Coordinates of C-alpha atoms in Angstrom, one line a residue:
M23 CA 2.8 -6.2 108.2
G24 CA 1.5 -8.2 111.1
S25 CA 1.9 -9.6 114.6
T26 CA 4.9 -11.7 115.7
D27 CA 2.8 -13.6 118.2
G28 CA 3.3 -17.3 117.9
I29 CA 6.7 -16.9 116.2
E30 CA 9.7 -18.4 118.0
V31 CA 13.2 -18.0 116.8
R32 CA 15.4 -20.5 118.5
R33 CA 18.7 -18.9 117.7
P34 CA 20.0 -15.5 118.9
R35 CA 18.9 -12.7 116.5
E36 CA 22.3 -11.2 116.2
G37 CA 24.7 -10.3 113.3
A38 CA 23.1 -11.3 109.9
A39 CA 20.0 -12.7 111.7
H40 CA 19.3 -9.4 113.3
E41 CA 19.4 -7.7 109.8
V42 CA 17.3 -10.4 108.1
L43 CA 14.7 -11.4 110.8
T44 CA 12.9 -8.1 111.2
P45 CA 9.5 -8.2 112.8
D46 CA 7.8 -7.5 109.4
A47 CA 9.9 -10.2 107.6
L48 CA 9.0 -12.7 110.3
A49 CA 5.4 -11.8 110.1
F50 CA 5.5 -12.3 106.3
V51 CA 7.0 -15.8 106.5
A52 CA 4.7 -16.7 109.3
D53 CA 1.7 -15.7 107.2
L54 CA 2.9 -18.0 104.4
Q55 CA 3.3 -20.9 106.9
R56 CA -0.1 -20.4 108.4
T57 CA -1.8 -20.2 105.0
F58 CA 0.0 -23.0 103.3
G59 CA 1.7 -25.2 105.9
A60 CA -1.1 -27.7 106.3
R61 CA -1.3 -28.3 102.5
R62 CA 2.4 -28.9 102.4
L63 CA 2.1 -31.6 105.0
E64 CA -0.8 -33.2 103.1
L65 CA 1.3 -33.3 100.0
L66 CA 4.2 -34.9 101.9
A67 CA 1.8 -37.6 103.2
R68 CA 0.7 -38.1 99.6
R69 CA 4.3 -38.8 98.7
T70 CA 4.5 -41.5 101.3
A71 CA 1.3 -43.1 100.0
R72 CA 2.6 -43.0 96.5
Q73 CA 5.8 -44.7 97.5
A74 CA 3.7 -47.5 99.1
E75 CA 1.9 -48.0 95.8
L76 CA 5.2 -48.2 94.0
D77 CA 6.6 -50.7 96.5
A78 CA 3.4 -52.8 95.9
G79 CA 4.3 -53.0 92.2
H80 CA 2.1 -50.2 90.7
L81 CA 4.3 -48.5 88.1
P82 CA 3.8 -44.8 87.4
D83 CA 2.1 -43.7 84.2
F84 CA 0.8 -40.5 82.7
L85 CA -2.3 -39.4 84.6
A86 CA -5.7 -40.2 83.1
E87 CA -7.4 -37.5 85.1
T88 CA -5.2 -34.8 83.5
A89 CA -5.3 -36.0 79.9
H90 CA -7.2 -32.8 78.9
V91 CA -4.3 -30.7 80.1
R92 CA -1.8 -32.6 78.0
A93 CA -4.1 -32.4 75.0
G94 CA -5.1 -28.8 75.5
D95 CA -3.9 -25.8 73.4
W96 CA -2.3 -23.5 75.9
R97 CA 1.0 -21.8 76.5
V98 CA 2.8 -20.3 79.5
A99 CA 3.0 -16.5 79.9
P100 CA 6.0 -15.1 78.0
V101 CA 9.3 -14.4 79.7
T102 CA 11.1 -11.2 78.6
G103 CA 13.9 -9.0 79.8
D104 CA 17.0 -10.3 81.6
L105 CA 15.6 -13.8 81.9
A106 CA 15.0 -14.3 78.1
N107 CA 18.6 -15.4 77.4
R108 CA 19.7 -18.2 79.7
R109 CA 22.2 -20.0 77.5
V110 CA 24.7 -20.7 80.4
E111 CA 23.8 -20.6 84.0
I112 CA 26.4 -21.1 86.8
T113 CA 25.3 -22.6 90.1
G114 CA 26.7 -22.4 93.6
P115 CA 25.9 -21.6 97.2
V116 CA 25.2 -18.1 98.5
D117 CA 28.4 -17.5 100.4
R118 CA 29.9 -14.0 99.7
K119 CA 32.9 -14.9 97.6
M120 CA 30.9 -17.4 95.5
V121 CA 28.2 -14.9 94.8
I122 CA 30.6 -12.3 93.6
N123 CA 32.6 -14.7 91.4
A124 CA 29.4 -16.3 90.0
L125 CA 27.9 -12.9 89.1
N126 CA 31.2 -11.8 87.5
S127 CA 31.8 -15.2 85.7
G128 CA 30.4 -14.3 82.3
A129 CA 27.4 -16.7 82.7
T130 CA 24.1 -15.3 81.7
C131 CA 22.4 -16.4 85.0
F132 CA 23.5 -17.4 88.5
M133 CA 21.4 -20.0 90.2
A134 CA 22.0 -18.8 93.8
D135 CA 21.5 -22.0 95.8
I136 CA 20.0 -22.2 99.3
E137 CA 19.3 -25.9 98.6
D138 CA 21.7 -28.8 97.6
A139 CA 24.9 -26.8 97.3
L140 CA 24.4 -25.1 100.7
A141 CA 24.7 -26.8 104.1
P142 CA 21.8 -25.1 105.9
T143 CA 23.6 -24.0 109.1
W144 CA 22.0 -21.0 110.7
D145 CA 24.9 -18.7 109.8
N146 CA 25.0 -19.9 106.2
L147 CA 21.3 -19.2 105.8
M148 CA 21.3 -15.8 107.4
E149 CA 24.5 -14.6 105.8
G150 CA 23.2 -15.9 102.4
Q151 CA 20.2 -13.7 102.6
V152 CA 22.3 -10.7 103.5
N153 CA 24.7 -11.6 100.6
L154 CA 21.8 -11.7 98.1
T155 CA 20.5 -8.3 99.1
A156 CA 24.0 -6.8 98.9
A157 CA 24.5 -8.3 95.5
I158 CA 21.2 -6.8 94.2
D159 CA 22.2 -3.4 95.7
R160 CA 25.7 -3.8 94.2
T161 CA 27.3 -3.2 97.5
I162 CA 28.7 -6.7 98.1
G163 CA 32.4 -7.1 98.6
F164 CA 34.9 -9.6 99.9
V165 CA 38.6 -9.4 100.9
G166 CA 40.3 -12.7 100.8
P167 CA 43.0 -13.9 103.2
D168 CA 45.6 -12.9 100.6
G169 CA 44.3 -9.3 100.6
R170 CA 42.6 -9.7 97.2
D171 CA 39.5 -7.4 97.0
Y172 CA 36.5 -8.9 95.2
R173 CA 33.9 -6.5 93.8
L174 CA 31.1 -6.8 91.2
N175 CA 31.7 -5.9 87.6
D176 CA 29.4 -3.4 85.8
R177 CA 27.8 -6.3 83.9
V178 CA 26.7 -9.3 86.0
A179 CA 24.6 -12.5 85.7
T180 CA 20.9 -12.5 86.4
I181 CA 20.1 -13.9 89.8
I182 CA 17.8 -16.9 90.2
V183 CA 17.3 -18.2 93.8
R184 CA 16.7 -21.9 94.7
P185 CA 15.0 -22.3 98.1
R186 CA 15.0 -25.7 99.9
G187 CA 12.4 -28.3 98.9
W188 CA 9.0 -29.0 100.3
H189 CA 10.3 -32.0 102.4
L190 CA 12.5 -29.8 104.6
H191 CA 11.8 -27.7 107.6
E192 CA 13.7 -24.9 109.3
K193 CA 14.3 -26.2 112.8
H194 CA 15.3 -22.8 114.2
V195 CA 12.1 -21.0 113.5
W196 CA 8.8 -22.3 114.9
I197 CA 5.3 -20.9 114.0
D198 CA 2.5 -21.8 116.4
G199 CA 4.4 -24.6 118.0
A200 CA 5.8 -26.3 114.8
P201 CA 8.9 -25.7 112.7
I202 CA 8.3 -23.6 109.5
S203 CA 8.6 -25.1 106.0
A204 CA 12.2 -24.4 104.8
S205 CA 10.7 -23.7 101.3
L206 CA 8.5 -21.0 102.6
F207 CA 11.2 -19.6 104.9
D208 CA 13.8 -19.3 102.2
F209 CA 11.4 -18.1 99.5
G210 CA 9.6 -15.7 101.8
L211 CA 12.7 -14.0 103.2
H212 CA 14.2 -13.4 99.8
F213 CA 10.9 -12.3 98.2
Y214 CA 10.1 -9.9 101.1
R215 CA 13.6 -8.4 101.2
N216 CA 14.4 -8.2 97.5
A217 CA 11.4 -8.4 95.2
R218 CA 11.0 -4.6 95.0
R219 CA 14.8 -4.1 94.7
L220 CA 14.9 -6.5 91.8
I221 CA 12.0 -4.9 90.0
D222 CA 13.5 -1.4 90.5
R223 CA 16.7 -2.6 88.8
G224 CA 14.8 -3.9 85.8
S225 CA 15.0 -7.5 86.9
G226 CA 12.5 -9.6 88.9
P227 CA 12.1 -12.2 91.6
Y228 CA 13.2 -15.4 89.8
F229 CA 13.3 -18.8 91.4
Y230 CA 14.2 -22.4 90.8
L231 CA 11.9 -24.9 92.5
P232 CA 13.4 -28.3 93.5
K233 CA 12.4 -31.8 94.3
M234 CA 8.7 -31.6 93.3
E235 CA 6.9 -35.0 92.7
S236 CA 3.6 -33.8 91.3
H237 CA 1.6 -31.0 89.7
L238 CA -0.3 -30.6 93.0
E239 CA 3.0 -29.5 94.5
A240 CA 3.4 -27.0 91.7
R241 CA -0.1 -25.8 92.3
L242 CA 0.9 -25.1 95.9
W243 CA 3.9 -23.1 94.8
N244 CA 1.7 -21.1 92.4
D245 CA -0.8 -20.3 95.2
V246 CA 2.1 -19.2 97.4
F247 CA 3.3 -16.9 94.6
V248 CA -0.2 -15.4 94.1
H249 CA -0.6 -14.8 97.8
A250 CA 2.9 -13.3 98.3
Q251 CA 2.6 -10.9 95.4
A252 CA -0.8 -9.7 96.6
A253 CA 0.6 -9.2 100.1
L254 CA 3.3 -6.9 98.9
D255 CA 1.1 -5.3 96.2
I256 CA 3.2 -6.7 93.4
P257 CA 1.4 -7.5 90.1
N258 CA 0.5 -11.2 89.7
G259 CA 2.8 -13.0 87.3
T260 CA 5.9 -10.9 88.3
I261 CA 7.5 -14.0 89.9
K262 CA 9.0 -16.3 87.3
A263 CA 9.9 -19.9 88.4
T264 CA 11.8 -22.7 86.7
V265 CA 10.9 -26.2 88.0
L266 CA 13.7 -28.7 88.2
I267 CA 12.4 -32.0 86.9
E268 CA 14.6 -34.1 89.2
T269 CA 12.2 -36.7 90.3
I270 CA 11.0 -39.6 88.1
L271 CA 7.4 -39.0 89.1
A272 CA 7.5 -35.4 88.0
A273 CA 8.6 -36.6 84.6
F274 CA 5.1 -38.0 84.1
E275 CA 3.5 -34.7 84.9
M276 CA 5.6 -32.1 83.1
D277 CA 2.7 -30.7 81.1
E278 CA 0.6 -30.4 84.2
I279 CA 3.4 -28.7 86.2
L280 CA 3.8 -26.1 83.5
Y281 CA 0.0 -25.6 83.4
E282 CA -0.2 -25.1 87.2
L283 CA 2.5 -22.4 87.0
R284 CA 1.6 -21.0 83.6
D285 CA 1.3 -17.4 84.8
H286 CA 4.6 -17.7 86.6
S287 CA 6.5 -20.3 84.6
A288 CA 10.0 -19.8 83.3
G289 CA 10.2 -23.4 82.1
L290 CA 11.7 -26.7 83.3
N291 CA 15.3 -27.9 84.0
A292 CA 16.7 -31.4 83.5
G293 CA 18.1 -31.9 87.1
R294 CA 20.1 -34.9 86.1
W295 CA 21.8 -35.9 89.3
D296 CA 18.7 -35.7 91.5
Y297 CA 16.7 -37.5 88.7
I298 CA 19.1 -40.5 88.8
F299 CA 18.7 -40.6 92.6
S300 CA 15.0 -40.3 92.4
A301 CA 14.7 -43.1 89.8
I302 CA 16.7 -45.4 92.1
K303 CA 14.8 -44.4 95.2
K304 CA 11.3 -44.7 93.8
M305 CA 12.0 -48.0 92.0
R306 CA 14.1 -49.4 94.7
G307 CA 11.9 -52.4 95.2
R308 CA 12.2 -53.7 91.7
A309 CA 15.0 -56.2 90.8
D310 CA 14.5 -55.4 87.1
M311 CA 15.5 -51.7 87.6
I312 CA 18.9 -52.0 89.1
V313 CA 21.4 -49.6 87.6
P314 CA 25.2 -50.1 87.3
D315 CA 28.1 -48.0 88.6
R316 CA 27.3 -44.3 88.9
A317 CA 29.8 -43.4 86.2
A318 CA 27.9 -45.6 83.7
V319 CA 24.6 -43.7 84.2
T320 CA 25.2 -41.0 81.6
M321 CA 22.8 -38.7 79.8
T322 CA 22.7 -41.0 76.8
V323 CA 21.5 -44.2 78.5
P324 CA 17.9 -45.0 77.5
F325 CA 15.9 -43.8 80.5
M326 CA 17.9 -40.5 80.8
R327 CA 17.6 -39.9 77.1
A328 CA 13.8 -40.4 77.1
Y329 CA 13.4 -37.9 80.0
T330 CA 15.4 -35.1 78.5
E331 CA 13.9 -35.4 75.0
L332 CA 10.4 -35.4 76.5
L333 CA 11.3 -32.3 78.6
V334 CA 12.4 -30.3 75.5
Q335 CA 9.3 -31.3 73.5
T336 CA 7.0 -30.5 76.4
C337 CA 8.5 -27.1 77.2
H338 CA 8.6 -25.9 73.6
K339 CA 5.1 -27.0 72.9
R340 CA 4.0 -24.7 75.8
G341 CA 6.4 -21.8 74.9
A342 CA 8.6 -22.5 77.9
F343 CA 12.3 -22.7 78.4
A344 CA 14.0 -26.1 78.5
M345 CA 17.2 -25.9 80.5
G346 CA 19.9 -28.5 80.4
G347 CA 21.7 -30.3 83.1
M348 CA 24.8 -29.7 85.3
A349 CA 28.4 -30.1 84.1
A350 CA 30.0 -30.9 87.4
F351 CA 33.6 -31.2 86.4
I352 CA 36.2 -29.1 88.3
P353 CA 39.3 -28.3 86.3
N354 CA 42.6 -29.7 87.6
R355 CA 45.2 -27.0 87.0
R356 CA 48.0 -29.3 88.1
D357 CA 47.0 -32.0 85.5
P358 CA 46.2 -30.5 82.1
E359 CA 45.7 -33.9 80.6
V360 CA 42.8 -34.7 83.0
T361 CA 41.3 -31.2 82.4
N362 CA 41.5 -31.5 78.6
A363 CA 39.9 -34.9 78.6
A364 CA 37.1 -33.7 80.9
L365 CA 36.5 -30.5 78.8
A366 CA 36.1 -32.7 75.7
R367 CA 33.3 -34.6 77.5
V368 CA 31.7 -31.3 78.6
K369 CA 31.9 -30.1 75.0
D370 CA 30.1 -33.3 73.8
D371 CA 27.5 -33.0 76.5
K372 CA 26.7 -29.3 75.8
E373 CA 26.7 -29.8 72.0
R374 CA 24.2 -32.7 72.4
E375 CA 22.0 -30.5 74.6
S376 CA 22.0 -27.6 72.2
R377 CA 21.3 -29.9 69.2
D378 CA 18.5 -31.5 71.1
G379 CA 16.8 -28.1 71.5
F380 CA 17.7 -27.0 75.0
D381 CA 17.7 -23.3 75.5
G382 CA 20.6 -23.2 78.0
T383 CA 22.5 -25.3 80.4
W384 CA 24.2 -25.4 83.8
V385 CA 27.9 -25.5 84.8
A386 CA 29.5 -25.7 88.3
H387 CA 32.7 -23.9 87.5
P388 CA 33.6 -20.7 85.7
D389 CA 36.2 -22.5 83.6
L390 CA 33.5 -24.5 81.9
I391 CA 31.5 -21.4 80.8
P392 CA 33.5 -20.8 77.5
T393 CA 33.0 -24.4 76.4
A394 CA 29.2 -24.4 77.2
M395 CA 28.7 -20.9 75.8
A396 CA 30.4 -21.9 72.5
A397 CA 28.1 -24.9 72.1
F398 CA 25.0 -22.8 72.5
D399 CA 26.2 -19.9 70.6
A400 CA 26.8 -22.2 67.6
V401 CA 23.2 -23.2 67.6
L402 CA 21.4 -20.1 68.9
G403 CA 23.4 -17.4 67.2
D404 CA 21.8 -14.1 68.1
R405 CA 18.6 -15.7 69.2
P406 CA 18.0 -15.7 73.0
N407 CA 16.5 -19.3 72.8
Q408 CA 15.2 -21.9 70.5
I409 CA 11.7 -22.3 71.8
E410 CA 10.3 -22.4 68.3
R411 CA 11.9 -25.8 67.8
Q412 CA 9.0 -28.1 68.6
R413 CA 10.5 -31.6 68.3
P414 CA 7.5 -33.5 66.8
D415 CA 9.9 -36.4 66.2
V416 CA 9.9 -37.3 69.9
H417 CA 7.6 -40.1 71.1
V418 CA 8.3 -41.1 74.7
T419 CA 6.3 -43.7 76.5
A420 CA 6.0 -44.6 80.1
A421 CA 8.1 -47.7 79.5
D422 CA 10.8 -45.5 78.0
L423 CA 10.9 -43.4 81.2
L424 CA 11.1 -46.5 83.3
A425 CA 13.9 -48.3 81.3
L426 CA 16.4 -48.2 84.2
G427 CA 17.2 -51.9 83.6
Q428 CA 18.4 -51.2 80.1
T429 CA 21.3 -49.1 81.4
P430 CA 24.6 -50.7 80.0
G431 CA 27.4 -51.3 82.5
Q432 CA 28.4 -53.3 85.5
V433 CA 28.5 -53.0 89.3
T434 CA 32.2 -53.1 90.2
E435 CA 34.1 -53.1 93.4
A436 CA 35.6 -49.8 92.4
G437 CA 32.1 -48.4 91.9
V438 CA 31.0 -49.5 95.4
R439 CA 34.2 -48.2 97.0
G440 CA 33.8 -44.9 95.1
N441 CA 30.3 -44.5 96.3
V442 CA 31.3 -45.1 99.9
S443 CA 34.2 -42.7 99.7
V444 CA 32.1 -39.9 98.1
G445 CA 29.3 -40.4 100.6
L446 CA 31.6 -40.2 103.6
Q447 CA 33.5 -37.2 102.3
Y448 CA 30.4 -35.3 101.3
I449 CA 28.5 -35.9 104.6
A450 CA 31.6 -34.9 106.6
A451 CA 31.9 -31.7 104.6
W452 CA 28.2 -31.0 104.9
L453 CA 28.3 -31.4 108.7
G454 CA 31.2 -28.9 108.6
G455 CA 29.1 -26.3 106.8
S456 CA 30.0 -26.9 103.2
G457 CA 27.3 -28.1 100.7
A458 CA 29.3 -28.0 97.5
V459 CA 32.5 -30.1 97.7
A460 CA 35.2 -30.8 95.1
I461 CA 36.0 -34.5 95.2
N462 CA 38.0 -36.3 92.5
N463 CA 37.7 -33.4 90.1
L464 CA 33.9 -33.3 90.4
M465 CA 31.7 -30.8 92.2
E466 CA 29.7 -33.0 94.5
D467 CA 26.5 -31.8 96.2
A468 CA 23.7 -33.4 98.1
A469 CA 22.3 -35.0 94.9
T470 CA 25.4 -36.8 93.9
A471 CA 25.9 -38.0 97.5
E472 CA 22.3 -39.3 97.4
I473 CA 23.1 -41.3 94.3
S474 CA 26.1 -42.9 96.0
R475 CA 24.2 -44.1 99.0
A476 CA 21.1 -45.1 97.1
Q477 CA 23.0 -47.3 94.8
V478 CA 24.7 -49.0 97.7
W479 CA 21.3 -49.6 99.3
Q480 CA 19.9 -50.9 96.1
W481 CA 22.7 -53.3 95.4
I482 CA 22.6 -54.7 98.9
H483 CA 18.9 -55.3 99.0
H484 CA 18.9 -57.0 95.6
G485 CA 21.9 -59.2 96.3
V486 CA 24.0 -57.8 93.5
T487 CA 27.3 -59.4 92.8
T488 CA 30.1 -57.2 91.5
A489 CA 31.9 -57.9 88.2
E490 CA 34.8 -59.2 90.3
G491 CA 32.5 -61.8 92.0
T492 CA 31.9 -60.1 95.4
L493 CA 28.4 -60.2 96.8
V494 CA 27.4 -56.7 98.0
T495 CA 26.3 -57.2 101.6
V496 CA 25.8 -55.0 104.6
E497 CA 28.8 -56.6 106.3
W498 CA 31.1 -56.1 103.3
V499 CA 30.1 -52.5 102.8
D500 CA 30.4 -51.9 106.5
G501 CA 34.0 -53.0 106.3
L502 CA 34.5 -50.7 103.3
V503 CA 33.4 -47.7 105.3
D504 CA 36.3 -48.3 107.8
E505 CA 38.7 -49.0 104.9
E506 CA 37.8 -45.8 103.0
L507 CA 38.0 -43.7 106.2
A508 CA 41.5 -45.0 106.8
K509 CA 42.4 -44.1 103.2
I510 CA 41.0 -40.6 103.6
E511 CA 42.9 -40.2 106.9
A512 CA 46.1 -41.3 105.3
S513 CA 45.7 -38.9 102.4
T514 CA 44.6 -35.9 104.4
G515 CA 46.9 -36.1 107.4
A516 CA 46.3 -33.5 110.1
A517 CA 43.4 -32.0 108.2
F518 CA 41.4 -35.2 108.9
G519 CA 40.7 -34.0 112.4
R520 CA 38.9 -31.0 111.3
F521 CA 35.9 -33.0 110.1
R522 CA 33.2 -35.0 111.9
W523 CA 34.1 -38.3 110.4
A524 CA 32.5 -40.5 113.1
E525 CA 29.1 -38.8 112.7
A526 CA 29.5 -38.9 108.9
A527 CA 30.1 -42.6 109.0
H528 CA 27.2 -43.2 111.3
I529 CA 24.8 -41.3 109.0
F530 CA 26.2 -43.1 105.9
R531 CA 25.6 -46.4 107.5
E532 CA 22.1 -45.3 108.5
V533 CA 21.1 -44.1 105.0
A534 CA 22.9 -46.8 102.9
L535 CA 23.0 -49.9 105.1
G536 CA 19.7 -49.7 107.0
E537 CA 16.8 -52.0 106.4
T538 CA 14.5 -49.1 105.4
F539 CA 15.4 -46.4 103.0
P540 CA 15.4 -42.8 104.4
D541 CA 14.0 -40.4 101.8
F542 CA 16.9 -38.0 102.0
L543 CA 20.2 -38.3 103.8
T544 CA 20.0 -34.6 104.7
L545 CA 17.0 -35.3 107.0
P546 CA 19.0 -37.2 109.7
A547 CA 22.1 -35.1 109.0
Y548 CA 20.2 -31.9 109.6
E549 CA 19.2 -33.0 113.1
I550 CA 22.9 -32.8 114.2
L551 CA 23.8 -29.8 112.0
D552 CA 24.7 -26.6 113.9

């Protein structure tokens, strides 16, 4: 495959790493980094320049230079086989027990997450790659502490892998004196190890692509796919990728993103939690775009409704899947009343998505699958999707996508405290190696923690006053951090000492209370992650 000269692995290659990081696999990912790493850095610099334009008051709009793409008569390549029916997809990290349970869950697909639901410790990453291969080979197994033996059923969900986003690097692997792109590392290892295995089983190498902000970033992914397929003598177009529209800038370029990936496209997904975070982050300088408490920012508020309706219309016009957003509720088996109320909200959410034209949706817990499946079965019947539903009734403008200020609701003290508590608990868990964390009956991942800290930053910097009359200031929130930590300690007892609370509090203060706004809380957190 190639030389390993210039490749430095800064962790011992033992255990799972010894199995994963073979010389040929390292040479493959190094080739991807050498071929595409410079373009990735250029695109990240473009993000910074774009943010400066937004901070200067230049609002985003649909691109004049790509109007011909939006007006053109074209469609993406068809998707068939085990990716044609995606009505309920379950998501979760690639730890061994999760992989088995997700594949056995009854969902049509499993989004195997190496991104927001996975804390990227070295062991998590290496073991996750091993687990994916074992799942594809049907050899994966797990014995729990109680002696229960977990094995795959005869019929399992279709695997779709989500690598980390373009903004992240893998600090433990350096190529020619610089850390490798985490996107290329995660994608490259899975593709190199498993593409042939998947094809031989009648499936294929399927991916979810996160955090993109422009069609140029989609073009880079497409070029990576073309290059990787040629390197392994796999026919072009074998890879199928679904792009998460989870940044507000990408919402203005959905047609263009599909066009760039048209030979490899499996559609778009409404990544709702990251989208809310992105909207706050990108528009953070505007006093007319302040949003209320996180709980008030539902899928039916104007700016979220506009984005999802445009996504369905755009996808179906191009023959592509439109995938709905995450239901993050975690059932509380000790409190049936809480569970029943939440399931009713999930039912409403999934029925709305299916009526709007989505072809499938996401859930975070197996207990939500029957509710979500029933909503889509009622609309789809025996059809695998409803791409034929074109939605000519949808007319979304740039102003509609930017209507953050029209979100009903208030900023409350409970909302601020809730954001502080969630942020602290999530960061502490993430530093402890867990990227998907059940907090207050919701599955929190990096995206929801990002909303929590971004809202606090926004409210402080625009001098927001809560409904109770308290001015949201750095000093007040700084005190809330100590108060919420004390509450967490009181409620967790001896378990409190198992987490890195001091470091979590430091990071939360850095990303929520600082003068500048770090793009992602995982960037400073990753520097101290094992």
